[in-house]
Amino acid sequence: MSDNNTKDSRPLRSARWFRKDDLPGFVHRSTLSAVGWSREDLMERPVVGILNTWSDINPCNLNLRTLAEEVRVGILEAGGIPFEAPMMSLSENIIKPSSFPFRNLLSMEAEESIRAYPFDAVVLLGGCDKTQPALLMGAASAGVPFIFLTSGPATPRSATGGNLANATGVWRLVDQLRAGELSEGDFAAFERSVMGTAGHCAEMGTASSMGVICEALGVSLPGSSLVPAADRRRNQIAREVGRRSVRMAIEGSPRPDEVLDARAFDNAITLLCAVGGSTNAIIHLLALAGRVGVPLTLDRFDEIARRVPLIANVQPAGEHLTERLMAAGGVPGLLKTLKPLLHQDARTVDGRTIGEIIEAAEVVDTDVIRALDNPVKSGETMVVVRGNLAPDGAVMKACAADPRLFRHRGPAVVFEDVQTIADQIDNPELGIDENSVLILRNAGPVGAAMPEWGMLPLPRHLMARGVRDMLRISDARMSGTAYGAAVLHVSPEAAIGGPLALVRNGDIIELDVPARRLELCVAPEELERRRQEWQPPASQHKRGYRNLYNRHIEQAHLGCDFDFLRGADEDTLPEGLFDGWVGGW
Ligand code: FES
């Protein structure tokens, strides 16, 4: 199988392990003979790693064990050798304090696993929110060709009372429960059906957002992201991913930096806006761009958002779940509609350009995938605001907020942490009314590892009066399945002395979305006086990963990567040392 080298005879990366007639070559081959691979197999065939975040504590990724087997079949069919590498699984709703700080840890695990093992290409298997960006970031830094395959959306069931049992439905029912419009019993019935099948959240939450933008980035096969986890077509896709990965392994191409360029990020942001996707994807795209040296900033998101309407009629900004979006044409259909706004010459791991993928695409339901001149809602889907309260920026998912709050002035009600909100939000002595601006601070990347607390609950007495949205501002994130006038990711965060730390109860806050402004209406001298008094919260983390995290985490406007993880290393091994090394002998 000598034709497994590239057309220009570039040797396989794995040859550095297996093709040497020396003691290390002997050790590597004999070690894997225990798995069943012969000397000839290992010397001639391309090796593909399958990085799998399966775990049975993570139902969003529960089908990845099956998909890994299908990928393995595809790799074998194409003449490759598959090796599966288990990765840390980040189960969004279970892991504490939140999944977010572990995104970077998993990215490091993925990067070092790829670099340290003899993989000529890798297949990344993720699903639940943070497993996807973590694997992408790690693989991008490792520099080895990769394809990403998501677990696919779950298939929610109908629950008591006709409520659709999905994550966005949870938020709506919590609102109804707090407003006294839903019984505890009906809410409990909903609990039993909300996670009815394997697969990630089935609306355009963070997992679906990351899944679809992987297609726009060019790192997933076209049409692969929205096929439900329980749909057998996903198994067929997994086999195709396996087969394609072998071709990439043989050719050593496309490398991550050949796909993930500025055009790819523009295309991804365009799609993110068009589907009303998760604000978390902003952070992940910023971090990923940092890994491949693309100078992406928050301003680019705002620029693109101004010209891209909401065309996908999916929750939480629209009506349907992602299965309808798939049936309407999926991501290829969305890209076809967005054609005039895309870089069509961008490369993909499929081997075709985005433009060539568009040529083969169709839209079959124009209620779910709307035309550019017939959007689901008018106005931008997301906005970036700045001002003396957020000098480095903050974001808002405008398409999921009440437009009445786009120009708003109101007095601040400040909460220092999420427990205080839980204890106090319904306290009538706080005097909260619908004009109040709810502030949560110390929930940023350093303060609390940036949990999804940004959709602050509204006081019961206001909900009972029919109030369903209020202006909320925080340095936290918000679930991609949630909604509301929440200004998120305020940067710099309060815990490092950002202006959010200086807000006091009763201060007037002004938001002007059309002008992209967020202002704390307090005199500069008074703010300076408060700044002199401010004391940083003491770090709780004296050792271990969280200590490393707090010392190196970057702010939200930079993507919350570690400062030492920006960029990629060249894929080199120290040849002299490697040749002379006899590990474990
Ligand atoms: Fe895993 Fe939503 S909880 S994707």
Coordinates of C-alpha atoms and ligand atoms in Angstrom, one line a residue:
M1 CA 0.0 0.0 0.0
S2 CA 2.8 2.4 -0.8
D3 CA 0.3 4.7 -2.6
N4 CA -0.9 5.6 0.9
N5 CA 1.7 8.4 0.8
T6 CA 0.7 11.7 -0.7
K7 CA 0.9 12.4 -4.4
D8 CA 4.1 14.2 -3.8
S9 CA 5.5 11.3 -1.8
R10 CA 5.3 13.2 1.5
P11 CA 5.6 10.5 4.1
L12 CA 2.9 9.9 6.6
R13 CA 3.2 11.5 10.0
S14 CA 2.9 8.1 11.6
A15 CA 6.0 6.9 9.7
R16 CA 8.0 8.7 12.3
W17 CA 6.8 6.0 14.7
F18 CA 6.4 2.9 12.6
R19 CA 8.7 3.0 9.6
K20 CA 12.0 3.1 11.3
D21 CA 14.3 0.1 11.3
D22 CA 15.6 0.9 14.7
L23 CA 14.8 0.0 18.3
P24 CA 12.0 2.7 18.7
G25 CA 10.4 1.5 15.5
F26 CA 10.5 -2.1 16.9
V27 CA 9.0 -0.9 20.2
H28 CA 6.2 1.0 18.6
R29 CA 5.2 -1.8 16.2
S30 CA 5.6 -4.6 18.7
T31 CA 3.5 -2.7 21.3
L32 CA 0.6 -2.4 18.9
S33 CA 0.9 -5.9 17.7
A34 CA -0.9 -6.7 21.0
V35 CA -3.9 -4.8 19.5
G36 CA -3.8 -7.0 16.4
W37 CA -1.9 -4.8 13.9
S38 CA 0.9 -6.3 11.9
R39 CA 4.3 -4.8 11.2
E40 CA 3.2 -4.3 7.5
D41 CA 0.0 -2.6 8.5
L42 CA 1.7 -0.2 10.7
M43 CA 4.4 0.6 8.3
E44 CA 2.1 1.2 5.3
R45 CA -1.3 2.2 6.4
P46 CA -2.4 5.7 7.5
V47 CA -3.5 6.1 11.1
V48 CA -6.6 8.0 12.1
G49 CA -7.3 9.0 15.7
I50 CA -10.9 9.1 17.0
L51 CA -11.1 11.6 19.8
N52 CA -14.2 10.6 21.7
T53 CA -16.0 12.5 24.5
W54 CA -18.5 9.8 25.1
S55 CA -19.7 9.3 28.7
D56 CA -22.8 7.9 30.3
I57 CA -22.9 11.0 32.6
N58 CA -23.3 13.0 29.4
P59 CA -26.6 12.1 27.6
C60 CA -25.9 14.7 24.9
N61 CA -22.9 12.6 23.9
L62 CA -24.4 9.2 24.6
N63 CA -24.5 8.1 21.0
L64 CA -20.9 8.9 20.4
R65 CA -19.8 5.3 21.3
T66 CA -21.9 4.0 18.4
L67 CA -20.8 6.7 16.1
A68 CA -17.1 6.0 17.0
E69 CA -17.7 2.4 15.9
E70 CA -19.2 3.6 12.6
V71 CA -16.2 6.0 12.1
R72 CA -14.0 3.0 12.7
V73 CA -15.7 1.0 10.0
G74 CA -15.3 3.8 7.6
I75 CA -11.6 4.1 8.4
L76 CA -11.1 0.4 7.9
E77 CA -13.0 0.4 4.6
A78 CA -10.8 3.1 3.3
G79 CA -7.6 1.3 4.3
G80 CA -6.7 3.2 7.4
I81 CA -6.0 2.1 11.0
P82 CA -8.3 3.6 13.6
F83 CA -7.3 4.2 17.2
E84 CA -9.8 5.7 19.6
A85 CA -8.6 8.1 22.3
P86 CA -11.2 8.7 25.1
M87 CA -11.4 12.4 26.1
M88 CA -12.8 14.2 29.1
S89 CA -16.6 14.5 28.7
L90 CA -18.1 17.8 29.8
S91 CA -21.8 17.3 30.7
E92 CA -23.2 20.7 30.7
N93 CA -26.0 20.3 33.2
I94 CA -24.1 18.1 35.6
I95 CA -20.5 19.4 35.9
K96 CA -19.8 22.0 38.6
P97 CA -19.1 24.8 39.1
S98 CA -19.9 25.0 35.3
S99 CA -18.6 23.3 32.2
F100 CA -16.9 26.5 31.0
P101 CA -13.5 26.3 32.9
F102 CA -13.0 22.8 31.6
R103 CA -13.3 23.8 27.9
N104 CA -9.6 24.9 28.0
L105 CA -8.6 21.8 29.9
L106 CA -10.2 19.5 27.3
S107 CA -8.7 21.5 24.5
M108 CA -5.2 20.9 26.1
E109 CA -6.0 17.2 26.4
A110 CA -7.0 17.0 22.7
E111 CA -4.1 19.0 21.5
E112 CA -1.5 17.0 23.4
S113 CA -3.1 13.7 22.5
I114 CA -3.0 14.5 18.8
R115 CA 0.6 15.7 19.0
A116 CA 1.9 12.9 21.1
Y117 CA 0.3 10.0 19.2
P118 CA 1.0 8.8 15.6
F119 CA -2.2 10.2 14.1
D120 CA -2.1 11.2 10.4
A121 CA -5.6 12.7 10.8
V122 CA -8.2 12.8 13.5
V123 CA -11.9 12.6 13.8
L124 CA -13.4 14.7 16.7
L125 CA -16.5 13.4 18.3
G126 CA -18.3 16.0 20.5
G127 CA -21.8 17.1 21.2
C128 CA -22.6 18.8 24.5
D129 CA -21.8 22.5 24.5
K130 CA -18.1 22.7 25.5
T131 CA -16.9 19.4 24.1
Q132 CA -17.3 20.9 20.6
P133 CA -15.2 24.1 20.9
A134 CA -12.6 22.4 23.1
L135 CA -11.9 19.7 20.6
L136 CA -11.8 22.2 17.8
M137 CA -9.4 24.5 19.7
G138 CA -7.1 21.6 20.6
A139 CA -7.1 20.1 17.1
A140 CA -6.5 23.6 15.5
S141 CA -3.4 24.1 17.7
A142 CA -2.1 20.5 17.0
G143 CA -2.1 21.3 13.3
V144 CA -3.0 17.7 12.1
P145 CA -5.9 17.4 9.6
F146 CA -9.2 16.8 11.3
I147 CA -13.0 16.4 10.7
F148 CA -15.5 17.3 13.4
L149 CA -18.7 15.2 13.8
T150 CA -21.3 16.3 16.3
S151 CA -23.5 13.9 18.2
G152 CA -26.6 15.5 16.7
P153 CA -29.7 17.0 18.3
A154 CA -31.9 15.0 20.6
T155 CA -35.6 14.3 19.7
P156 CA -37.7 15.9 22.4
R157 CA -41.0 14.4 23.3
S158 CA -44.3 16.1 23.9
A159 CA -45.0 16.6 27.6
T160 CA -48.1 17.1 29.8
G161 CA -50.1 20.1 28.7
G162 CA -48.8 20.0 25.1
N163 CA -45.6 21.7 26.0
L164 CA -42.7 20.7 23.9
A165 CA -40.2 19.1 26.1
N166 CA -36.9 20.8 25.2
A167 CA -34.5 23.2 26.9
T168 CA -36.1 26.4 25.7
G169 CA -39.4 25.0 27.0
V170 CA -37.8 24.6 30.4
W171 CA -37.1 28.3 30.6
R172 CA -40.7 29.2 29.5
L173 CA -42.2 26.8 32.0
V174 CA -40.0 28.1 34.8
D175 CA -41.4 31.5 34.0
Q176 CA -44.9 30.1 34.1
L177 CA -44.2 28.3 37.4
R178 CA -42.9 31.5 39.0
A179 CA -45.9 33.5 37.7
G180 CA -48.2 31.0 39.3
E181 CA -49.6 29.9 35.9
L182 CA -48.3 26.3 36.1
S183 CA -48.7 23.6 38.8
E184 CA -45.8 21.9 40.5
G185 CA -47.2 18.6 39.2
D186 CA -47.2 19.7 35.5
F187 CA -43.7 21.0 36.0
A188 CA -42.6 17.6 37.4
A189 CA -44.2 15.8 34.4
F190 CA -42.1 18.0 32.2
E191 CA -38.9 16.9 34.1
R192 CA -39.5 13.3 33.2
S193 CA -39.6 13.9 29.5
V194 CA -37.3 16.8 28.8
M195 CA -34.3 14.7 28.1
G196 CA -36.1 11.9 26.2
T197 CA -33.3 10.7 23.9
A198 CA -29.6 10.9 23.5
G199 CA -28.3 13.9 21.7
H200 CA -27.6 17.6 22.4
C201 CA -30.2 20.3 22.9
A202 CA -32.6 20.4 19.9
E203 CA -33.1 24.1 19.5
M204 CA -30.5 26.6 18.3
G205 CA -28.7 26.5 21.7
T206 CA -24.9 26.4 22.0
A207 CA -24.4 22.8 20.8
S208 CA -26.6 23.3 17.7
S209 CA -25.0 26.6 17.0
M210 CA -21.5 25.2 17.2
G211 CA -22.6 22.2 15.2
V212 CA -23.9 24.3 12.3
I213 CA -21.1 26.7 12.3
C214 CA -18.7 23.8 12.0
E215 CA -20.2 23.3 8.6
A216 CA -19.7 27.0 7.8
L217 CA -16.2 26.9 9.1
G218 CA -15.5 24.0 6.7
V219 CA -14.5 21.5 9.4
S220 CA -17.6 19.2 9.2
L221 CA -19.1 17.4 6.2
P222 CA -21.9 19.3 4.7
G223 CA -25.3 18.4 6.0
S224 CA -23.9 16.5 8.9
S225 CA -24.7 18.8 11.9
L226 CA -28.5 18.7 12.2
V227 CA -29.3 15.0 11.6
P228 CA -30.8 13.9 14.9
A229 CA -28.7 11.7 17.2
A230 CA -31.4 9.0 17.0
D231 CA -31.6 9.0 13.2
R232 CA -29.7 6.2 11.4
R233 CA -28.6 8.6 8.8
R234 CA -26.1 9.9 11.4
N235 CA -24.5 6.4 11.4
Q236 CA -24.0 6.7 7.6
I237 CA -22.5 10.1 8.0
A238 CA -20.1 8.7 10.6
R239 CA -18.9 6.1 8.1
E240 CA -18.4 8.7 5.5
V241 CA -16.4 10.8 8.0
G242 CA -14.2 7.8 8.6
R243 CA -13.6 7.3 4.9
R244 CA -12.9 10.9 4.3
S245 CA -10.5 11.1 7.2
V246 CA -8.3 8.5 5.6
R247 CA -8.1 10.5 2.4
M248 CA -7.1 13.5 4.5
A249 CA -4.5 11.4 6.4
I250 CA -2.9 10.3 3.1
E251 CA -2.9 13.7 1.6
G252 CA -1.9 15.5 4.8
S253 CA -4.5 18.0 3.8
P254 CA -6.3 20.2 4.4
R255 CA -4.5 21.2 7.5
P256 CA -6.5 23.2 10.1
D257 CA -4.8 26.5 9.0
E258 CA -5.8 25.8 5.4
V259 CA -9.5 25.7 6.4
L260 CA -9.7 28.0 9.4
D261 CA -8.8 31.3 7.8
A262 CA -10.5 34.7 8.0
R263 CA -13.0 33.7 5.3
A264 CA -14.1 30.7 7.3
F265 CA -14.7 32.8 10.4
D266 CA -16.7 35.4 8.4
N267 CA -18.8 32.5 7.0
A268 CA -19.3 31.0 10.5
I269 CA -20.4 34.4 12.0
T270 CA -22.7 35.0 9.0
L271 CA -24.4 31.6 9.7
L272 CA -24.5 32.2 13.4
C273 CA -26.4 35.4 12.9
A274 CA -28.7 33.9 10.3
V275 CA -29.8 31.1 12.8
G276 CA -30.1 33.4 15.8
G277 CA -27.4 31.3 17.4
S278 CA -25.9 31.2 20.9
T279 CA -23.9 34.1 22.3
N280 CA -21.6 31.4 23.7
A281 CA -20.5 30.7 20.1
I282 CA -19.0 34.2 20.1
I283 CA -16.6 33.3 22.8
H284 CA -15.7 30.0 21.2
L285 CA -15.1 31.5 17.8
L286 CA -12.9 34.2 19.3
A287 CA -10.8 31.5 21.1
L288 CA -10.6 29.3 18.0
A289 CA -9.5 32.3 15.9
G290 CA -6.7 32.9 18.4
R291 CA -5.5 29.4 18.0
V292 CA -5.0 29.8 14.2
G293 CA -3.8 33.4 14.2
V294 CA -6.9 35.0 12.7
P295 CA -7.3 38.5 14.1
L296 CA -11.0 38.3 15.0
T297 CA -12.6 40.9 17.3
L298 CA -16.0 41.5 18.7
D299 CA -16.4 44.4 16.2
R300 CA -16.4 41.9 13.4
F301 CA -19.4 40.1 14.9
D302 CA -21.3 43.4 15.1
E303 CA -20.3 44.4 11.5
I304 CA -21.5 41.1 10.1
A305 CA -24.7 41.0 12.2
R306 CA -25.7 44.4 10.7
R307 CA -26.1 42.8 7.3
V308 CA -27.4 39.3 8.1
P309 CA -31.1 38.8 8.9
L310 CA -32.6 36.0 11.0
I311 CA -33.6 33.5 8.3
A312 CA -33.8 30.3 10.3
N313 CA -37.2 29.9 12.0
V314 CA -35.9 27.9 15.0
Q315 CA -36.1 28.3 18.7
P316 CA -35.2 30.2 20.8
A317 CA -35.6 33.1 18.4
G318 CA -38.2 31.4 16.1
E319 CA -40.7 28.5 16.3
H320 CA -39.3 25.2 15.3
L321 CA -36.7 22.7 16.5
T322 CA -33.6 21.9 14.5
E323 CA -35.1 18.7 13.0
R324 CA -37.4 20.9 10.9
L325 CA -34.4 23.0 9.9
M326 CA -32.6 19.9 8.7
A327 CA -35.7 18.8 6.7
A328 CA -36.0 22.3 5.2
G329 CA -32.5 22.0 3.7
G330 CA -30.2 22.0 6.6
V331 CA -27.0 24.0 6.7
P332 CA -26.4 23.6 2.9
G333 CA -29.8 25.2 2.3
L334 CA -29.0 28.0 4.7
L335 CA -25.7 28.6 3.0
K336 CA -27.5 28.7 -0.4
T337 CA -29.8 31.4 0.9
L338 CA -26.8 33.3 2.4
K339 CA -24.8 32.9 -0.8
P340 CA -24.3 36.7 -1.6
L341 CA -23.0 37.2 2.0
L342 CA -20.4 34.4 2.0
H343 CA -16.9 33.8 0.9
Q344 CA -17.6 31.0 -1.5
D345 CA -14.0 30.2 -2.2
A346 CA -13.4 29.1 1.4
R347 CA -12.1 25.5 1.7
T348 CA -13.7 22.7 3.6
V349 CA -12.7 19.2 4.8
D350 CA -15.2 17.8 2.3
G351 CA -12.7 18.7 -0.4
R352 CA -15.1 21.2 -2.0
T353 CA -15.4 24.9 -1.5
I354 CA -18.4 26.5 0.3
G355 CA -19.5 27.7 -3.2
E356 CA -19.4 24.2 -4.6
I357 CA -21.4 22.9 -1.6
I358 CA -24.0 25.6 -2.2
E359 CA -24.4 24.6 -5.8
A360 CA -25.6 21.2 -4.8
A361 CA -27.9 22.5 -2.0
E362 CA -31.7 23.0 -1.9
V363 CA -34.2 24.8 0.3
V364 CA -37.5 22.9 0.4
D365 CA -39.4 24.8 3.1
T366 CA -39.3 28.5 2.9
D367 CA -41.2 29.0 6.1
V368 CA -38.3 27.4 8.1
I369 CA -35.5 28.7 5.9
R370 CA -36.7 32.2 4.9
A371 CA -35.5 34.3 2.0
L372 CA -33.1 37.2 2.8
D373 CA -35.9 39.6 2.1
N374 CA -38.5 37.7 4.2
P375 CA -36.7 37.2 7.6
V376 CA -38.2 35.7 10.7
K377 CA -37.7 39.0 12.5
S378 CA -36.3 42.3 11.4
G379 CA -33.2 43.8 12.9
E380 CA -29.9 42.3 14.0
T381 CA -29.8 39.0 15.8
M382 CA -26.9 40.0 18.0
V383 CA -25.3 43.3 18.9
V384 CA -22.0 44.3 20.5
V385 CA -22.4 47.3 22.9
R386 CA -19.7 49.4 24.5
G387 CA -19.5 52.3 26.9
N388 CA -18.1 53.2 30.3
L389 CA -19.8 50.1 31.7
A390 CA -18.2 47.8 29.2
P391 CA -15.1 49.4 27.7
D392 CA -14.0 46.2 26.0
G393 CA -17.5 45.3 24.9
A394 CA -20.6 43.2 25.9
V395 CA -23.0 41.2 23.8
M396 CA -26.7 40.9 23.5
K397 CA -28.9 38.4 21.6
A398 CA -31.2 41.0 20.2
C399 CA -33.4 38.6 18.4
A400 CA -34.4 36.9 21.6
A401 CA -35.1 40.1 23.6
D402 CA -38.1 42.4 23.9
P403 CA -37.4 45.3 21.5
R404 CA -39.0 47.7 24.0
L405 CA -35.9 47.4 26.0
F406 CA -33.5 48.3 23.2
R407 CA -33.5 51.9 24.4
H408 CA -33.8 51.9 28.2
R409 CA -32.8 53.9 31.2
G410 CA -33.4 52.6 34.6
P411 CA -32.1 52.3 38.2
A412 CA -29.6 49.5 39.0
V413 CA -30.4 46.7 41.4
V414 CA -27.1 45.0 42.1
F415 CA -26.5 41.4 43.1
E416 CA -23.0 40.3 44.1
D417 CA -23.5 36.6 43.3
V418 CA -26.1 34.1 42.1
Q419 CA -27.0 32.9 45.6
T420 CA -28.0 36.4 46.6
I421 CA -30.3 36.5 43.5
A422 CA -31.9 33.2 44.5
D423 CA -32.4 34.4 48.1
Q424 CA -33.4 38.0 47.3
I425 CA -35.0 38.4 43.9
D426 CA -38.6 38.1 45.3
N427 CA -37.9 40.4 48.3
P428 CA -40.4 43.3 47.9
E429 CA -38.1 45.5 50.0
L430 CA -35.7 45.7 47.0
G431 CA -38.3 47.8 45.3
I432 CA -37.7 46.2 41.9
D433 CA -40.1 47.3 39.2
E434 CA -40.2 46.7 35.4
N435 CA -37.9 49.6 34.8
S436 CA -35.2 48.4 37.1
V437 CA -32.0 47.1 35.6
L438 CA -30.9 43.8 37.3
I439 CA -27.1 43.6 37.6
L440 CA -25.2 40.4 38.4
R441 CA -21.4 40.8 38.9
N442 CA -18.5 38.6 39.9
A443 CA -19.7 36.0 37.5
G444 CA -17.1 36.5 34.8
P445 CA -14.2 34.3 33.7
V446 CA -12.1 35.0 36.9
G447 CA -15.0 35.8 39.3
A448 CA -16.9 32.5 38.9
A449 CA -15.6 30.7 35.8
M450 CA -18.4 32.4 33.8
P451 CA -21.4 30.3 34.4
E452 CA -24.7 30.7 32.4
W453 CA -26.4 32.9 35.0
G454 CA -26.9 35.9 32.7
M455 CA -30.7 35.2 32.2
L456 CA -31.4 36.5 35.8
P457 CA -34.9 35.5 37.0
L458 CA -37.6 38.1 37.2
P459 CA -39.3 38.8 40.5
R460 CA -42.5 36.8 41.1
H461 CA -44.7 39.8 41.7
L462 CA -43.7 41.3 38.3
M463 CA -44.2 38.0 36.5
A464 CA -47.7 37.7 38.1
R465 CA -48.4 41.1 36.5
G466 CA -47.4 39.8 33.1
V467 CA -43.9 41.2 32.9
R468 CA -41.8 38.8 30.8
D469 CA -38.6 40.7 30.1
M470 CA -36.4 43.2 31.9
L471 CA -33.0 44.6 31.2
R472 CA -30.4 42.4 32.8
I473 CA -26.6 43.0 32.7
S474 CA -23.8 40.7 33.8
D475 CA -20.3 39.5 33.2
A476 CA -21.7 36.0 33.0
R477 CA -22.8 33.9 30.0
M478 CA -26.3 32.8 29.1
S479 CA -27.5 29.4 27.9
G480 CA -27.9 29.3 24.1
T481 CA -31.4 28.0 24.7
A482 CA -32.5 31.0 26.8
Y483 CA -33.9 34.4 25.9
G484 CA -34.4 37.8 27.3
A485 CA -32.9 41.3 27.2
A486 CA -29.6 40.1 28.8
V487 CA -26.5 42.1 28.2
L488 CA -23.8 39.5 28.7
H489 CA -20.0 39.0 28.8
V490 CA -19.4 42.5 30.1
S491 CA -15.7 43.1 29.7
P492 CA -13.5 43.7 31.7
E493 CA -15.4 41.7 34.4
A494 CA -16.0 42.9 37.9
A495 CA -13.7 40.5 39.6
I496 CA -10.6 42.2 38.0
G497 CA -11.9 45.7 38.7
G498 CA -14.0 46.3 35.5
P499 CA -16.6 49.2 35.8
L500 CA -19.3 46.6 36.6
A501 CA -17.7 46.4 40.1
L502 CA -18.4 50.1 40.7
V503 CA -22.2 50.1 40.1
R504 CA -24.3 50.8 43.2
N505 CA -28.0 50.3 43.8
G506 CA -30.0 53.2 42.3
D507 CA -27.3 54.2 39.8
I508 CA -28.9 55.0 36.4
I509 CA -27.9 52.6 33.6
E510 CA -28.6 53.5 30.0
L511 CA -28.7 51.0 27.1
D512 CA -29.0 52.2 23.5
V513 CA -28.9 49.3 21.2
P514 CA -29.2 51.3 17.9
A515 CA -26.2 53.4 19.1
R516 CA -24.5 50.3 20.5
R517 CA -24.0 52.1 23.9
L518 CA -24.0 50.9 27.5
E519 CA -23.5 53.6 30.0
L520 CA -23.3 53.9 33.8
C521 CA -24.7 57.4 34.3
V522 CA -22.4 58.4 37.2
A523 CA -19.9 61.2 37.2
P524 CA -16.3 60.2 36.4
E525 CA -15.0 61.7 39.7
E526 CA -17.4 59.6 41.7
L527 CA -16.5 56.4 39.7
E528 CA -12.8 57.2 40.4
R529 CA -13.6 57.5 44.1
R530 CA -15.3 54.2 44.1
R531 CA -12.4 52.6 42.2
Q532 CA -10.0 53.7 44.9
E533 CA -12.2 51.9 47.5
W534 CA -12.7 48.7 45.5
Q535 CA -11.0 45.5 46.8
P536 CA -10.6 42.5 44.6
P537 CA -12.3 39.4 45.8
A538 CA -9.9 36.8 47.3
S539 CA -9.1 33.9 45.1
Q540 CA -10.5 30.6 46.4
H541 CA -8.2 28.5 44.3
K542 CA -4.8 28.0 45.8
R543 CA -3.8 24.9 43.9
G544 CA -4.5 22.7 40.9
Y545 CA -6.2 23.4 37.6
R546 CA -8.4 26.2 38.9
N547 CA -5.4 28.0 40.2
L548 CA -3.8 27.7 36.7
Y549 CA -7.1 28.8 35.2
N550 CA -7.4 31.9 37.3
R551 CA -3.9 33.0 36.6
H552 CA -4.1 32.6 32.8
I553 CA -7.7 33.0 31.7
E554 CA -8.3 35.9 29.3
Q555 CA -11.4 38.1 29.3
A556 CA -14.6 37.4 27.3
H557 CA -13.8 39.8 24.5
L558 CA -10.7 37.7 23.7
G559 CA -12.5 34.3 23.9
C560 CA -11.5 33.2 27.5
D561 CA -8.6 31.1 26.2
F562 CA -5.5 30.8 28.3
D563 CA -2.9 33.4 27.4
F564 CA -0.3 30.6 26.8
L565 CA -2.6 28.7 24.4
R566 CA -2.9 31.2 21.7
G567 CA -1.4 30.1 18.4
A568 CA -0.3 26.7 17.2
D569 CA 2.9 24.8 17.3
E570 CA 4.5 23.4 14.3
D571 CA 3.9 19.7 14.1
T572 CA 7.5 18.6 14.7
L573 CA 9.1 15.9 16.9
P574 CA 12.6 16.3 18.1
E575 CA 14.1 13.8 15.7
G576 CA 17.5 13.2 17.4
L577 CA 15.9 12.6 20.8
F578 CA 13.1 10.6 19.3
D579 CA 15.5 8.3 17.4
G580 CA 17.5 7.5 20.5
W581 CA 14.6 7.1 22.9
V582 CA 13.5 3.7 23.9
G583 CA 10.4 4.3 26.0
G584 CA 9.4 1.6 28.4
W585 CA 12.2 -0.8 27.2
Ligands
FES1 FE1 -25.8 19.2 26.5 FE2 -27.6 21.3 25.9 S1 -27.2 20.2 27.9 S2 -26.1 20.3 24.6

